[in-house]
PDB file of C-alpha atoms and ligand atoms in Angstrom:
ATOM      1  CA  MET A 286       1.330  14.210 -23.002  1.00 68.00           C
ATOM      2  CA  SER A 287       3.993  16.796 -22.123  1.00 76.00           C
ATOM      3  CA  THR A 288       7.556  16.005 -23.193  1.00 83.00           C
ATOM      4  CA  LYS A 289       9.022  18.340 -20.555  1.00 93.00           C
ATOM      5  CA  PRO A 290      11.202  16.460 -18.025  1.00 96.00           C
ATOM      6  CA  VAL A 291       9.475  16.043 -14.655  1.00 98.00           C
ATOM      7  CA  ALA A 292      11.274  18.080 -12.007  1.00 97.00           C
ATOM      8  CA  VAL A 293      10.899  18.204  -8.238  1.00 98.00           C
ATOM      9  CA  PRO A 294       9.076  21.585  -8.026  1.00 97.00           C
ATOM     10  CA  SER A 295       6.294  20.320 -10.308  1.00 96.00           C
ATOM     11  CA  VAL A 296       5.931  17.154  -8.192  1.00 97.00           C
ATOM     12  CA  ARG A 297       5.746  19.235  -4.998  1.00 97.00           C
ATOM     13  CA  GLU A 298       2.771  21.153  -6.444  1.00 95.00           C
ATOM     14  CA  ARG A 299       0.690  18.046  -7.223  1.00 95.00           C
ATOM     15  CA  LYS A 300      -1.730  18.135  -4.256  1.00 94.00           C
ATOM     16  CA  ARG A 301      -5.099  16.774  -5.334  1.00 89.00           C
ATOM     17  CA  HIS A 302      -6.980  19.234  -3.128  1.00 88.00           C
ATOM     18  CA  ARG A 303      -5.285  22.008  -5.126  1.00 88.00           C
ATOM     19  CA  GLY A 304      -6.582  20.426  -8.338  1.00 90.00           C
ATOM     20  CA  GLY A 305      -3.390  18.501  -9.127  1.00 86.00           C
ATOM     21  CA  GLU A 306      -3.659  15.295 -11.164  1.00 95.00           C
ATOM     22  CA  PRO A 307      -2.737  12.199  -9.088  1.00 97.00           C
ATOM     23  CA  LEU A 308       0.962  11.362  -9.268  1.00 98.00           C
ATOM     24  CA  VAL A 309       1.963   8.039 -10.810  1.00 98.00           C
ATOM     25  CA  MET A 310       5.161   6.356  -9.664  1.00 98.00           C
ATOM     26  CA  VAL A 311       6.439   2.921 -10.738  1.00 98.00           C
ATOM     27  CA  THR A 312       9.724   1.214  -9.921  1.00 98.00           C
ATOM     28  CA  ALA A 313      12.356   0.306 -12.515  1.00 98.00           C
ATOM     29  CA  TYR A 314      15.821  -1.064 -11.964  1.00 98.00           C
ATOM     30  CA  ASP A 315      17.414  -1.150 -15.425  1.00 98.00           C
ATOM     31  CA  ALA A 316      17.364   0.608 -18.803  1.00 98.00           C
ATOM     32  CA  PRO A 317      14.729  -1.562 -20.589  1.00 98.00           C
ATOM     33  CA  SER A 318      12.233  -1.395 -17.708  1.00 98.00           C
ATOM     34  CA  ALA A 319      12.878   2.358 -17.365  1.00 98.00           C
ATOM     35  CA  ARG A 320      12.067   2.805 -21.082  1.00 98.00           C
ATOM     36  CA  ILE A 321       8.825   0.808 -20.714  1.00 98.00           C
ATOM     37  CA  VAL A 322       7.743   2.747 -17.638  1.00 98.00           C
ATOM     38  CA  ASP A 323       8.678   6.112 -19.153  1.00 98.00           C
ATOM     39  CA  GLU A 324       6.903   5.416 -22.457  1.00 98.00           C
ATOM     40  CA  ALA A 325       3.787   4.635 -20.378  1.00 98.00           C
ATOM     41  CA  GLY A 326       3.933   8.239 -19.147  1.00 98.00           C
ATOM     42  CA  VAL A 327       4.575   7.874 -15.403  1.00 98.00           C
ATOM     43  CA  ASP A 328       5.679  10.934 -13.424  1.00 98.00           C
ATOM     44  CA  ILE A 329       8.361   9.320 -11.271  1.00 98.00           C
ATOM     45  CA  ILE A 330      10.568   6.246 -11.731  1.00 99.00           C
ATOM     46  CA  LEU A 331      11.593   4.906  -8.353  1.00 99.00           C
ATOM     47  CA  VAL A 332      14.836   2.967  -8.431  1.00 98.00           C
ATOM     48  CA  GLY A 333      13.787   1.249  -5.248  1.00 98.00           C
ATOM     49  CA  ASP A 334      15.809  -0.870  -2.877  1.00 98.00           C
ATOM     50  CA  SER A 335      13.085  -3.412  -3.675  1.00 98.00           C
ATOM     51  CA  VAL A 336      15.592  -4.334  -6.417  1.00 98.00           C
ATOM     52  CA  ALA A 337      16.635  -6.707  -3.607  1.00 97.00           C
ATOM     53  CA  ASN A 338      13.511  -8.876  -3.775  1.00 95.00           C
ATOM     54  CA  ASN A 339      12.579  -8.293  -7.402  1.00 96.00           C
ATOM     55  CA  VAL A 340      15.910  -8.632  -9.183  1.00 97.00           C
ATOM     56  CA  LEU A 341      18.702  -9.735  -6.854  1.00 97.00           C
ATOM     57  CA  GLY A 342      16.845 -12.669  -5.263  1.00 95.00           C
ATOM     58  CA  TYR A 343      16.991 -11.549  -1.609  1.00 96.00           C
ATOM     59  CA  GLU A 344      14.110 -12.014   0.863  1.00 93.00           C
ATOM     60  CA  ASP A 345      14.251  -8.404   2.097  1.00 95.00           C
ATOM     61  CA  THR A 346      15.884  -5.082   1.316  1.00 97.00           C
ATOM     62  CA  LEU A 347      18.533  -5.217   4.045  1.00 98.00           C
ATOM     63  CA  HIS A 348      21.132  -6.747   1.728  1.00 97.00           C
ATOM     64  CA  VAL A 349      21.211  -3.968  -0.847  1.00 98.00           C
ATOM     65  CA  THR A 350      24.346  -1.798  -0.845  1.00 98.00           C
ATOM     66  CA  MET A 351      25.177   1.673  -2.113  1.00 98.00           C
ATOM     67  CA  ASP A 352      27.134   0.059  -4.972  1.00 98.00           C
ATOM     68  CA  ASP A 353      23.988  -1.880  -5.981  1.00 98.00           C
ATOM     69  CA  MET A 354      21.831   1.245  -5.854  1.00 98.00           C
ATOM     70  CA  ALA A 355      24.312   3.429  -7.762  1.00 98.00           C
ATOM     71  CA  ARG A 356      24.601   0.792 -10.502  1.00 98.00           C
ATOM     72  CA  HIS A 357      20.813   0.468 -10.893  1.00 98.00           C
ATOM     73  CA  VAL A 358      20.203   4.240 -10.749  1.00 99.00           C
ATOM     74  CA  ALA A 359      22.827   4.715 -13.476  1.00 98.00           C
ATOM     75  CA  ALA A 360      21.211   2.016 -15.654  1.00 98.00           C
ATOM     76  CA  VAL A 361      17.798   3.717 -15.340  1.00 98.00           C
ATOM     77  CA  ALA A 362      19.278   7.167 -15.993  1.00 98.00           C
ATOM     78  CA  ARG A 363      20.975   5.908 -19.185  1.00 98.00           C
ATOM     79  CA  ALA A 364      17.458   5.343 -20.609  1.00 98.00           C
ATOM     80  CA  LYS A 365      17.146   9.188 -20.417  1.00 98.00           C
ATOM     81  CA  PRO A 366      13.561   9.127 -19.110  1.00 98.00           C
ATOM     82  CA  ARG A 367      11.289  12.146 -19.057  1.00 98.00           C
ATOM     83  CA  ALA A 368      10.108  10.995 -15.612  1.00 98.00           C
ATOM     84  CA  LEU A 369      11.905  12.099 -12.471  1.00 98.00           C
ATOM     85  CA  VAL A 370      14.449   9.429 -11.448  1.00 98.00           C
ATOM     86  CA  LEU A 371      14.187   8.864  -7.692  1.00 99.00           C
ATOM     87  CA  GLY A 372      17.064   6.963  -6.075  1.00 98.00           C
ATOM     88  CA  ASP A 373      16.357   4.970  -2.926  1.00 98.00           C
ATOM     89  CA  LEU A 374      18.953   5.237  -0.175  1.00 98.00           C
ATOM     90  CA  PRO A 375      19.549   1.681   1.092  1.00 98.00           C
ATOM     91  CA  TRP A 376      19.668   0.529   4.694  1.00 98.00           C
ATOM     92  CA  MET A 377      22.858   1.642   6.511  1.00 98.00           C
ATOM     93  CA  SER A 378      23.622   4.340   3.953  1.00 98.00           C
ATOM     94  CA  TYR A 379      22.065   7.091   6.137  1.00 98.00           C
ATOM     95  CA  HIS A 380      22.096   5.571   9.625  1.00 98.00           C
ATOM     96  CA  LEU A 381      25.704   6.015  10.756  1.00 98.00           C
ATOM     97  CA  SER A 382      26.385   9.715  10.330  1.00 98.00           C
ATOM     98  CA  VAL A 383      24.916  12.784   8.723  1.00 98.00           C
ATOM     99  CA  ASP A 384      28.060  13.333   6.601  1.00 98.00           C
ATOM    100  CA  GLU A 385      27.937   9.799   5.239  1.00 98.00           C
ATOM    101  CA  ALA A 386      24.247  10.195   4.432  1.00 98.00           C
ATOM    102  CA  VAL A 387      24.912  13.383   2.436  1.00 98.00           C
ATOM    103  CA  ARG A 388      27.828  11.738   0.620  1.00 98.00           C
ATOM    104  CA  ASN A 389      25.680   8.716  -0.261  1.00 98.00           C
ATOM    105  CA  ALA A 390      22.807  10.907  -1.468  1.00 99.00           C
ATOM    106  CA  ALA A 391      25.319  12.751  -3.692  1.00 98.00           C
ATOM    107  CA  THR A 392      26.532   9.406  -5.079  1.00 98.00           C
ATOM    108  CA  LEU A 393      22.997   8.609  -6.254  1.00 99.00           C
ATOM    109  CA  VAL A 394      22.668  12.091  -7.786  1.00 98.00           C
ATOM    110  CA  ARG A 395      25.974  11.630  -9.637  1.00 98.00           C
ATOM    111  CA  ALA A 396      24.654   8.260 -10.849  1.00 98.00           C
ATOM    112  CA  GLY A 397      21.661  10.074 -12.372  1.00 98.00           C
ATOM    113  CA  ALA A 398      18.992  10.506  -9.676  1.00 98.00           C
ATOM    114  CA  GLY A 399      17.043  13.781  -9.575  1.00 98.00           C
ATOM    115  CA  ALA A 400      16.081  13.197  -5.931  1.00 98.00           C
ATOM    116  CA  VAL A 401      16.520  10.599  -3.194  1.00 99.00           C
ATOM    117  CA  LYS A 402      14.119   8.755  -0.895  1.00 98.00           C
ATOM    118  CA  LEU A 403      14.749   7.528   2.611  1.00 98.00           C
ATOM    119  CA  GLU A 404      12.666   5.699   5.201  1.00 98.00           C
ATOM    120  CA  GLY A 405      11.747   6.638   8.736  1.00 98.00           C
ATOM    121  CA  GLY A 406      10.192   9.209  11.054  1.00 98.00           C
ATOM    122  CA  ARG A 407      11.454  11.932  13.368  1.00 98.00           C
ATOM    123  CA  ALA A 408      14.780  10.129  13.906  1.00 98.00           C
ATOM    124  CA  ARG A 409      15.661  11.042  10.308  1.00 98.00           C
ATOM    125  CA  LEU A 410      15.224  14.808  10.739  1.00 98.00           C
ATOM    126  CA  PRO A 411      18.960  15.688  11.032  1.00 98.00           C
ATOM    127  CA  VAL A 412      19.826  13.607   7.954  1.00 98.00           C
ATOM    128  CA  VAL A 413      16.932  14.972   5.888  1.00 98.00           C
ATOM    129  CA  GLU A 414      17.873  18.554   6.801  1.00 98.00           C
ATOM    130  CA  ALA A 415      21.531  17.997   5.895  1.00 98.00           C
ATOM    131  CA  ILE A 416      20.769  16.357   2.533  1.00 98.00           C
ATOM    132  CA  ILE A 417      18.371  19.183   1.649  1.00 98.00           C
ATOM    133  CA  ARG A 418      21.047  21.740   2.707  1.00 98.00           C
ATOM    134  CA  ALA A 419      23.297  20.033   0.143  1.00 98.00           C
ATOM    135  CA  GLU A 420      20.625  20.936  -2.472  1.00 98.00           C
ATOM    136  CA  ILE A 421      19.427  17.357  -2.923  1.00 98.00           C
ATOM    137  CA  PRO A 422      15.620  16.939  -2.824  1.00 98.00           C
ATOM    138  CA  VAL A 423      14.379  14.278  -0.401  1.00 98.00           C
ATOM    139  CA  MET A 424      11.200  12.190  -0.486  1.00 98.00           C
ATOM    140  CA  GLY A 425      10.208  10.706   2.882  1.00 98.00           C
ATOM    141  CA  HIS A 426       8.801   7.199   3.380  1.00 98.00           C
ATOM    142  CA  LEU A 427       6.499   6.495   6.350  1.00 98.00           C
ATOM    143  CA  GLY A 428       4.271   3.698   7.615  1.00 98.00           C
ATOM    144  CA  LEU A 429       5.396   0.194   6.675  1.00 98.00           C
ATOM    145  CA  THR A 430       9.069   0.892   6.069  1.00 98.00           C
ATOM    146  CA  PRO A 431      10.619  -2.344   4.708  1.00 97.00           C
ATOM    147  CA  GLN A 432      14.104  -1.485   6.025  1.00 98.00           C
ATOM    148  CA  SER A 433      12.580  -1.776   9.550  1.00 97.00           C
ATOM    149  CA  VAL A 434      11.400  -5.353   8.941  1.00 96.00           C
ATOM    150  CA  LEU A 435      13.331  -6.715  11.928  1.00 97.00           C
ATOM    151  CA  ALA A 436      12.117  -4.012  14.316  1.00 95.00           C
ATOM    152  CA  MET A 437       8.522  -4.361  13.048  1.00 96.00           C
ATOM    153  CA  GLY A 438       8.653  -8.182  13.386  1.00 96.00           C
ATOM    154  CA  GLY A 439       7.650  -8.666   9.745  1.00 95.00           C
ATOM    155  CA  PHE A 440       5.942  -6.738   6.971  1.00 94.00           C
ATOM    156  CA  ARG A 441       2.906  -5.569   8.973  1.00 95.00           C
ATOM    157  CA  VAL A 442       0.368  -2.819   8.405  1.00 97.00           C
ATOM    158  CA  GLN A 443       1.393   0.177  10.566  1.00 97.00           C
ATOM    159  CA  GLY A 444      -0.548   2.994  12.259  1.00 97.00           C
ATOM    160  CA  LYS A 445      -3.425   0.787  13.366  1.00 97.00           C
ATOM    161  CA  SER A 446      -3.754   2.218  16.882  1.00 97.00           C
ATOM    162  CA  ALA A 447      -4.692   5.842  17.564  1.00 98.00           C
ATOM    163  CA  ASP A 448      -1.267   6.420  19.187  1.00 98.00           C
ATOM    164  CA  ALA A 449       0.661   4.882  16.287  1.00 97.00           C
ATOM    165  CA  ALA A 450      -1.377   6.854  13.750  1.00 98.00           C
ATOM    166  CA  ALA A 451      -0.809  10.086  15.713  1.00 98.00           C
ATOM    167  CA  ALA A 452       2.960   9.423  15.794  1.00 97.00           C
ATOM    168  CA  LEU A 453       2.951   8.855  12.034  1.00 98.00           C
ATOM    169  CA  LEU A 454       1.037  12.097  11.478  1.00 98.00           C
ATOM    170  CA  ASP A 455       3.446  13.971  13.728  1.00 98.00           C
ATOM    171  CA  ALA A 456       6.463  12.551  11.839  1.00 98.00           C
ATOM    172  CA  ALA A 457       4.945  13.508   8.476  1.00 98.00           C
ATOM    173  CA  LYS A 458       4.383  17.103   9.649  1.00 98.00           C
ATOM    174  CA  ALA A 459       7.927  17.387  11.069  1.00 98.00           C
ATOM    175  CA  LEU A 460       9.594  15.939   7.953  1.00 98.00           C
ATOM    176  CA  ALA A 461       7.447  18.109   5.668  1.00 98.00           C
ATOM    177  CA  ALA A 462       8.470  21.166   7.706  1.00 98.00           C
ATOM    178  CA  ALA A 463      12.115  20.024   7.309  1.00 98.00           C
ATOM    179  CA  GLY A 464      11.644  20.211   3.530  1.00 98.00           C
ATOM    180  CA  CYS A 465      10.688  16.762   2.162  1.00 98.00           C
ATOM    181  CA  PHE A 466       9.051  17.459  -1.215  1.00 98.00           C
ATOM    182  CA  ALA A 467       6.736  14.401  -1.051  1.00 98.00           C
ATOM    183  CA  PHE A 468       6.192  11.181   0.884  1.00 98.00           C
ATOM    184  CA  VAL A 469       5.632   7.518   0.197  1.00 98.00           C
ATOM    185  CA  ILE A 470       2.992   6.306   2.654  1.00 98.00           C
ATOM    186  CA  GLU A 471       3.098   2.521   2.759  1.00 98.00           C
ATOM    187  CA  GLY A 472       0.933  -0.124   4.429  1.00 98.00           C
ATOM    188  CA  VAL A 473      -1.378   1.928   6.644  1.00 98.00           C
ATOM    189  CA  PRO A 474      -5.186   1.981   7.054  1.00 98.00           C
ATOM    190  CA  ASP A 475      -6.920   4.126   4.432  1.00 98.00           C
ATOM    191  CA  VAL A 476      -8.054   6.654   7.058  1.00 98.00           C
ATOM    192  CA  VAL A 477      -4.431   7.177   8.120  1.00 98.00           C
ATOM    193  CA  GLY A 478      -3.371   7.686   4.489  1.00 98.00           C
ATOM    194  CA  ALA A 479      -6.175  10.251   4.185  1.00 98.00           C
ATOM    195  CA  ALA A 480      -5.276  12.019   7.441  1.00 98.00           C
ATOM    196  CA  VAL A 481      -1.591  12.383   6.495  1.00 98.00           C
ATOM    197  CA  THR A 482      -2.562  13.617   3.025  1.00 98.00           C
ATOM    198  CA  GLU A 483      -4.864  16.200   4.587  1.00 97.00           C
ATOM    199  CA  ALA A 484      -2.315  17.288   7.208  1.00 97.00           C
ATOM    200  CA  ILE A 485       0.658  18.143   4.992  1.00 98.00           C
ATOM    201  CA  ASP A 486       1.183  20.551   2.153  1.00 97.00           C
ATOM    202  CA  VAL A 487       3.280  18.239  -0.037  1.00 98.00           C
ATOM    203  CA  PRO A 488       2.027  15.184  -1.966  1.00 98.00           C
ATOM    204  CA  THR A 489       1.617  11.722  -0.491  1.00 98.00           C
ATOM    205  CA  ILE A 490       2.179   8.744  -2.779  1.00 98.00           C
ATOM    206  CA  GLY A 491       0.430   5.687  -1.419  1.00 98.00           C
ATOM    207  CA  ILE A 492       1.164   1.986  -1.607  1.00 98.00           C
ATOM    208  CA  GLY A 493      -1.391   0.111   0.429  1.00 98.00           C
ATOM    209  CA  ALA A 494      -2.451   3.421   1.987  1.00 98.00           C
ATOM    210  CA  GLY A 495      -5.902   3.873   0.420  1.00 98.00           C
ATOM    211  CA  PRO A 496      -7.288   6.036  -2.369  1.00 98.00           C
ATOM    212  CA  ALA A 497      -7.056   9.475  -0.704  1.00 97.00           C
ATOM    213  CA  CYS A 498      -3.296   9.862  -1.279  1.00 98.00           C
ATOM    214  CA  ASP A 499      -2.100  12.392  -3.858  1.00 98.00           C
ATOM    215  CA  GLY A 500      -0.638   9.604  -5.974  1.00 98.00           C
ATOM    216  CA  GLN A 501       0.014   5.870  -6.075  1.00 98.00           C
ATOM    217  CA  VAL A 502       3.089   3.719  -6.568  1.00 98.00           C
ATOM    218  CA  LEU A 503       3.413   0.064  -7.516  1.00 98.00           C
ATOM    219  CA  VAL A 504       6.413  -2.152  -8.090  1.00 98.00           C
ATOM    220  CA  PHE A 505       7.034  -2.967 -11.799  1.00 98.00           C
ATOM    221  CA  HIS A 506       7.279  -6.713 -11.150  1.00 98.00           C
ATOM    222  CA  ASP A 507       4.045  -6.805  -9.076  1.00 97.00           C
ATOM    223  CA  LEU A 508       2.048  -4.747 -11.585  1.00 97.00           C
ATOM    224  CA  LEU A 509       3.164  -6.943 -14.514  1.00 98.00           C
ATOM    225  CA  GLY A 510       2.920 -10.357 -12.860  1.00 97.00           C
ATOM    226  CA  LEU A 511       6.673 -10.913 -12.748  1.00 96.00           C
ATOM    227  CA  GLY A 512       6.922 -11.410  -8.992  1.00 87.00           C
ATOM    228  CA  LYS A 513       7.049 -14.686  -7.135  1.00 84.00           C
ATOM    229  CA  GLY A 514       4.310 -15.900  -4.785  1.00 85.00           C
ATOM    230  CA  THR A 515       1.016 -14.239  -3.946  1.00 89.00           C
ATOM    231  CA  PRO A 516       1.279 -10.455  -4.097  1.00 90.00           C
ATOM    232  CA  PRO A 517       0.075  -8.310  -1.171  1.00 92.00           C
ATOM    233  CA  LYS A 518      -3.584  -7.185  -1.123  1.00 94.00           C
ATOM    234  CA  PHE A 519      -2.770  -3.680  -2.410  1.00 96.00           C
ATOM    235  CA  VAL A 520      -1.269  -4.950  -5.681  1.00 97.00           C
ATOM    236  CA  ARG A 521      -3.394  -4.860  -8.817  1.00 97.00           C
ATOM    237  CA  ARG A 522      -1.938  -7.001 -11.605  1.00 96.00           C
ATOM    238  CA  TYR A 523      -2.376  -5.379 -15.009  1.00 98.00           C
ATOM    239  CA  ALA A 524      -0.708  -8.174 -16.999  1.00 97.00           C
ATOM    240  CA  GLU A 525       0.688 -11.675 -16.630  1.00 96.00           C
ATOM    241  CA  VAL A 526       4.021 -10.954 -18.307  1.00 98.00           C
ATOM    242  CA  GLY A 527       5.774 -13.720 -16.367  1.00 97.00           C
ATOM    243  CA  ARG A 528       3.385 -16.348 -17.750  1.00 97.00           C
ATOM    244  CA  ILE A 529       3.645 -14.942 -21.299  1.00 98.00           C
ATOM    245  CA  ALA A 530       7.462 -14.963 -21.063  1.00 98.00           C
ATOM    246  CA  THR A 531       7.566 -18.566 -19.821  1.00 98.00           C
ATOM    247  CA  GLU A 532       5.249 -19.653 -22.647  1.00 98.00           C
ATOM    248  CA  ALA A 533       7.433 -17.858 -25.226  1.00 98.00           C
ATOM    249  CA  ILE A 534      10.636 -19.457 -23.951  1.00 98.00           C
ATOM    250  CA  ALA A 535       8.990 -22.900 -23.825  1.00 98.00           C
ATOM    251  CA  ALA A 536       7.942 -22.419 -27.483  1.00 98.00           C
ATOM    252  CA  PHE A 537      11.574 -21.545 -28.404  1.00 98.00           C
ATOM    253  CA  ALA A 538      12.830 -24.655 -26.574  1.00 98.00           C
ATOM    254  CA  GLU A 539      10.283 -26.805 -28.410  1.00 98.00           C
ATOM    255  CA  ASP A 540      11.306 -25.308 -31.804  1.00 98.00           C
ATOM    256  CA  VAL A 541      15.017 -25.929 -31.111  1.00 98.00           C
ATOM    257  CA  ARG A 542      14.397 -29.517 -29.985  1.00 98.00           C
ATOM    258  CA  SER A 543      12.171 -30.303 -32.956  1.00 98.00           C
ATOM    259  CA  GLY A 544      14.538 -28.685 -35.518  1.00 98.00           C
ATOM    260  CA  ARG A 545      12.028 -25.925 -36.462  1.00 98.00           C
ATOM    261  CA  PHE A 546      14.495 -23.210 -35.312  1.00 98.00           C
ATOM    262  CA  PRO A 547      16.355 -21.652 -37.023  1.00 98.00           C
ATOM    263  CA  SER A 548      14.614 -21.625 -40.416  1.00 98.00           C
ATOM    264  CA  ASP A 549      16.313 -20.865 -43.723  1.00 97.00           C
ATOM    265  CA  ASP A 550      15.128 -17.248 -43.426  1.00 98.00           C
ATOM    266  CA  GLU A 551      16.760 -16.979 -40.001  1.00 98.00           C
ATOM    267  CA  SER A 552      20.161 -18.177 -41.339  1.00 97.00           C
ATOM    268  CA  TYR A 553      22.947 -16.284 -43.176  1.00 97.00           C
ATOM    269  CA  HIS A 554      23.889 -17.453 -46.666  1.00 96.00           C
ATOM    270  CA  GLY A 555      27.343 -17.192 -48.246  1.00 95.00           C
ATOM    271  CA  PRO A 556      28.198 -16.618 -51.903  1.00 95.00           C
ATOM    272  CA  ALA A 557      27.344 -19.376 -54.404  1.00 93.00           C
ATOM    273  CA  GLY A 558      29.866 -22.197 -54.252  1.00 94.00           C
ATOM    274  CA  LEU A 559      30.968 -21.574 -50.629  1.00 94.00           C
ATOM    275  CA  GLY A 560      29.441 -24.862 -49.474  1.00 90.00           C
ATOM    276  CA  ASP A 561      31.180 -26.792 -52.269  1.00 92.00           C
ATOM    277  CA  ALA A 562      34.537 -25.185 -51.401  1.00 93.00           C
ATOM    278  CA  LEU A 563      34.175 -26.418 -47.825  1.00 92.00           C
ATOM    279  CA  ALA A 564      33.079 -29.945 -48.767  1.00 87.00           C
TER     280      ALA A 564
HETATM  281  O1  KIV B 221      11.774   0.156  -2.942  1.00 68.25           O
HETATM  282  C1  KIV B 221      10.567   0.275  -3.252  1.00 68.25           C
HETATM  283  O2  KIV B 221      10.066  -0.346  -4.206  1.00 68.25           O
HETATM  284  C2  KIV B 221       9.747   1.172  -2.453  1.00 68.25           C
HETATM  285  C3  KIV B 221       8.278   1.147  -2.746  1.00 68.25           C
HETATM  286  C4  KIV B 221       7.641   0.058  -1.968  1.00 68.25           C
HETATM  287  C5  KIV B 221       7.648   2.453  -2.488  1.00 68.25           C
HETATM  288  O3  KIV B 221      10.227   1.848  -1.599  1.00 68.25           O
END
């Protein structure tokens, strides 16, 4: 595996139809998870606003602030990963004005992100153009955009009608022309994922968007069985780390309560006679 840091231009080139290997992106929100994900050899670490549900205990991503995102991006960056660190711009950080959006994107870069991601279609064109003019690479995010949960009336698969799919395709083309270096395509029928991938010259990274995308992303906690409740259909669990962790902590509790922990080997010992001097 190459040890060269992953940079935006090499991600932009990774179209499967041009022979590029599929891109692998996984979320991480802190230094230990970033180290695990990076040692596994992923291409991109997404410091997603899904930190809301997976770490901060919220029901949706609307509660995450710029301070939260900057803190988590900085924690991931301190792990010094080889993978590209992608900082997610949270809700309301790019909705009020173009200037504020550029300033917030720069805050994530100064925290350690090599690029930023933001959600939405054509309405985001002015913001995307301005952030790119400030020399900050932008990844788009189309389809099921969790920051639109209220407008969508829940977390629902998008692009199911011909009109909705055409609008999504049109947005992808416009944002790609504006300079987005890649896109997350989330929660759309597989044929829509395939059509967007075919229509644009930059990579698509799917999550619940079928196998034709140029790469795939999963959330760390979903992939490892650390999430709560039943995961969505598109999640494949590769381990049950949550169950293993609970079993380990229950074993520790049992050892403490039964006096088996700590053992003599797990205790410090003073010089001979110290005990007698204290008696
Ligand atoms: O925040 C996140 O985890 C995301 C993924 C769902 C792509 O945006």
